[in-house]
Amino acid sequence: MSSIRPYRPADRDDVYDICVRTGASGSDARGLYSSDDLIPDVFAGPYVEYQPDLAFVVDTGDRVAGYVIAVADSQAFADWYDEHWLPGFRERYPLDAAPTAKEREAIGFGLDQHEAIVPEADRYPAHLHIDLLPELQGQGFGRRLIRELLAALHERGVPGVFLRMSPANTGAMAFYRRLGFRELPSSRPDAPALAIATDAEV
């Protein structure tokens, strides 16, 4: 039976696999870029390296098939990213060698973490990413993962958490709205930004 537990370093490969298999607005992104590690190297790897204690996974007994990952202080994370993650990322993914505009765009997300921080970060300093493989969707694991994360952030005194998402991922938008996430004033139709207080009941 699947269960939620804290992330372990041995889960990293599964987390990367989940990230790429949900990396095209919720659909499978394998084969879309020169390396299947590109999307996880932006949206998963730096998080579990920087703050693994704010990562929770769904363990099926055979493997990890879902996760929520977060950082408590987005500004501090972006500063760390620039110093510790960005040099290797630039080396692995030189922008001028990207074969397509889509790949250049994906690399661009990994070049500037500061730009992703919402203006409302004083109220919502944390941010998160959550992904579940299709086999786990619709079973309540997403809600339970968010609940686990909110409790961990609240315990640390973090007042709120935000996320950015693709406007094409309408299923994710519906999920977040059901849980009580609300669009921020800075949210745009082409770049939705949502947030929730860590003491919210989900």
Coordinates of C-alpha atoms in Angstrom, one line a residue, residues 34-103:
S34 CA 18.5 16.9 -25.6
S35 CA 18.6 15.5 -22.1
D36 CA 15.7 14.1 -20.0
D37 CA 17.5 15.6 -17.0
L38 CA 17.0 19.2 -18.1
I39 CA 13.5 19.7 -16.6
P40 CA 14.4 17.9 -13.3
D41 CA 17.7 19.8 -13.1
V42 CA 15.6 23.0 -12.9
F43 CA 12.5 21.9 -11.0
A44 CA 13.6 19.1 -8.7
G45 CA 17.4 18.5 -8.3
P46 CA 18.3 21.8 -6.7
Y47 CA 15.4 21.6 -4.2
V48 CA 16.3 18.1 -2.8
E49 CA 19.9 19.2 -2.6
Y50 CA 19.2 22.5 -0.9
Q51 CA 16.4 21.6 1.5
P52 CA 15.7 17.8 1.5
D53 CA 13.9 18.1 4.8
L54 CA 11.1 19.9 3.0
A55 CA 10.5 17.1 0.5
F56 CA 7.9 14.4 0.9
V57 CA 7.3 11.4 -1.3
V58 CA 4.6 8.8 -2.0
D59 CA 6.3 5.4 -1.7
T60 CA 4.4 2.6 -3.5
G61 CA 6.5 -0.1 -1.9
D62 CA 8.4 -0.6 -5.2
R63 CA 9.4 2.9 -5.9
V64 CA 8.5 6.6 -5.3
A65 CA 5.7 7.7 -7.7
G66 CA 4.9 11.2 -6.4
Y67 CA 6.4 14.1 -4.4
V68 CA 6.1 17.6 -3.1
I69 CA 9.3 19.6 -2.7
A70 CA 9.7 23.1 -1.4
V71 CA 12.0 25.7 0.0
A72 CA 11.1 27.8 3.0
D73 CA 12.8 31.0 1.8
S74 CA 12.7 31.6 -1.9
Q75 CA 15.1 34.5 -1.9
A76 CA 17.7 32.5 0.1
F77 CA 17.2 29.5 -2.2
A78 CA 17.8 31.7 -5.3
D79 CA 21.0 33.1 -3.8
W80 CA 22.2 29.6 -3.0
Y81 CA 21.2 28.4 -6.5
D82 CA 23.3 31.1 -8.2
E83 CA 26.4 30.2 -6.2
H84 CA 26.1 26.4 -6.0
W85 CA 23.8 25.1 -8.7
L86 CA 24.0 27.6 -11.6
P87 CA 27.6 27.1 -12.6
G88 CA 27.2 23.4 -13.2
F89 CA 23.8 24.0 -14.9
R90 CA 25.3 26.4 -17.4
E91 CA 28.0 24.0 -18.2
R92 CA 25.6 21.1 -18.8
Y93 CA 23.1 23.2 -20.8
P94 CA 24.9 26.0 -22.8
L95 CA 22.1 28.2 -24.0
D96 CA 23.7 28.9 -27.4
A97 CA 23.9 25.1 -28.1
A98 CA 20.2 24.5 -27.5
P99 CA 18.8 22.9 -30.7
T100 CA 15.2 24.4 -30.4
A101 CA 13.4 27.4 -29.1
K102 CA 11.5 25.2 -26.7
E103 CA 14.8 23.9 -25.3

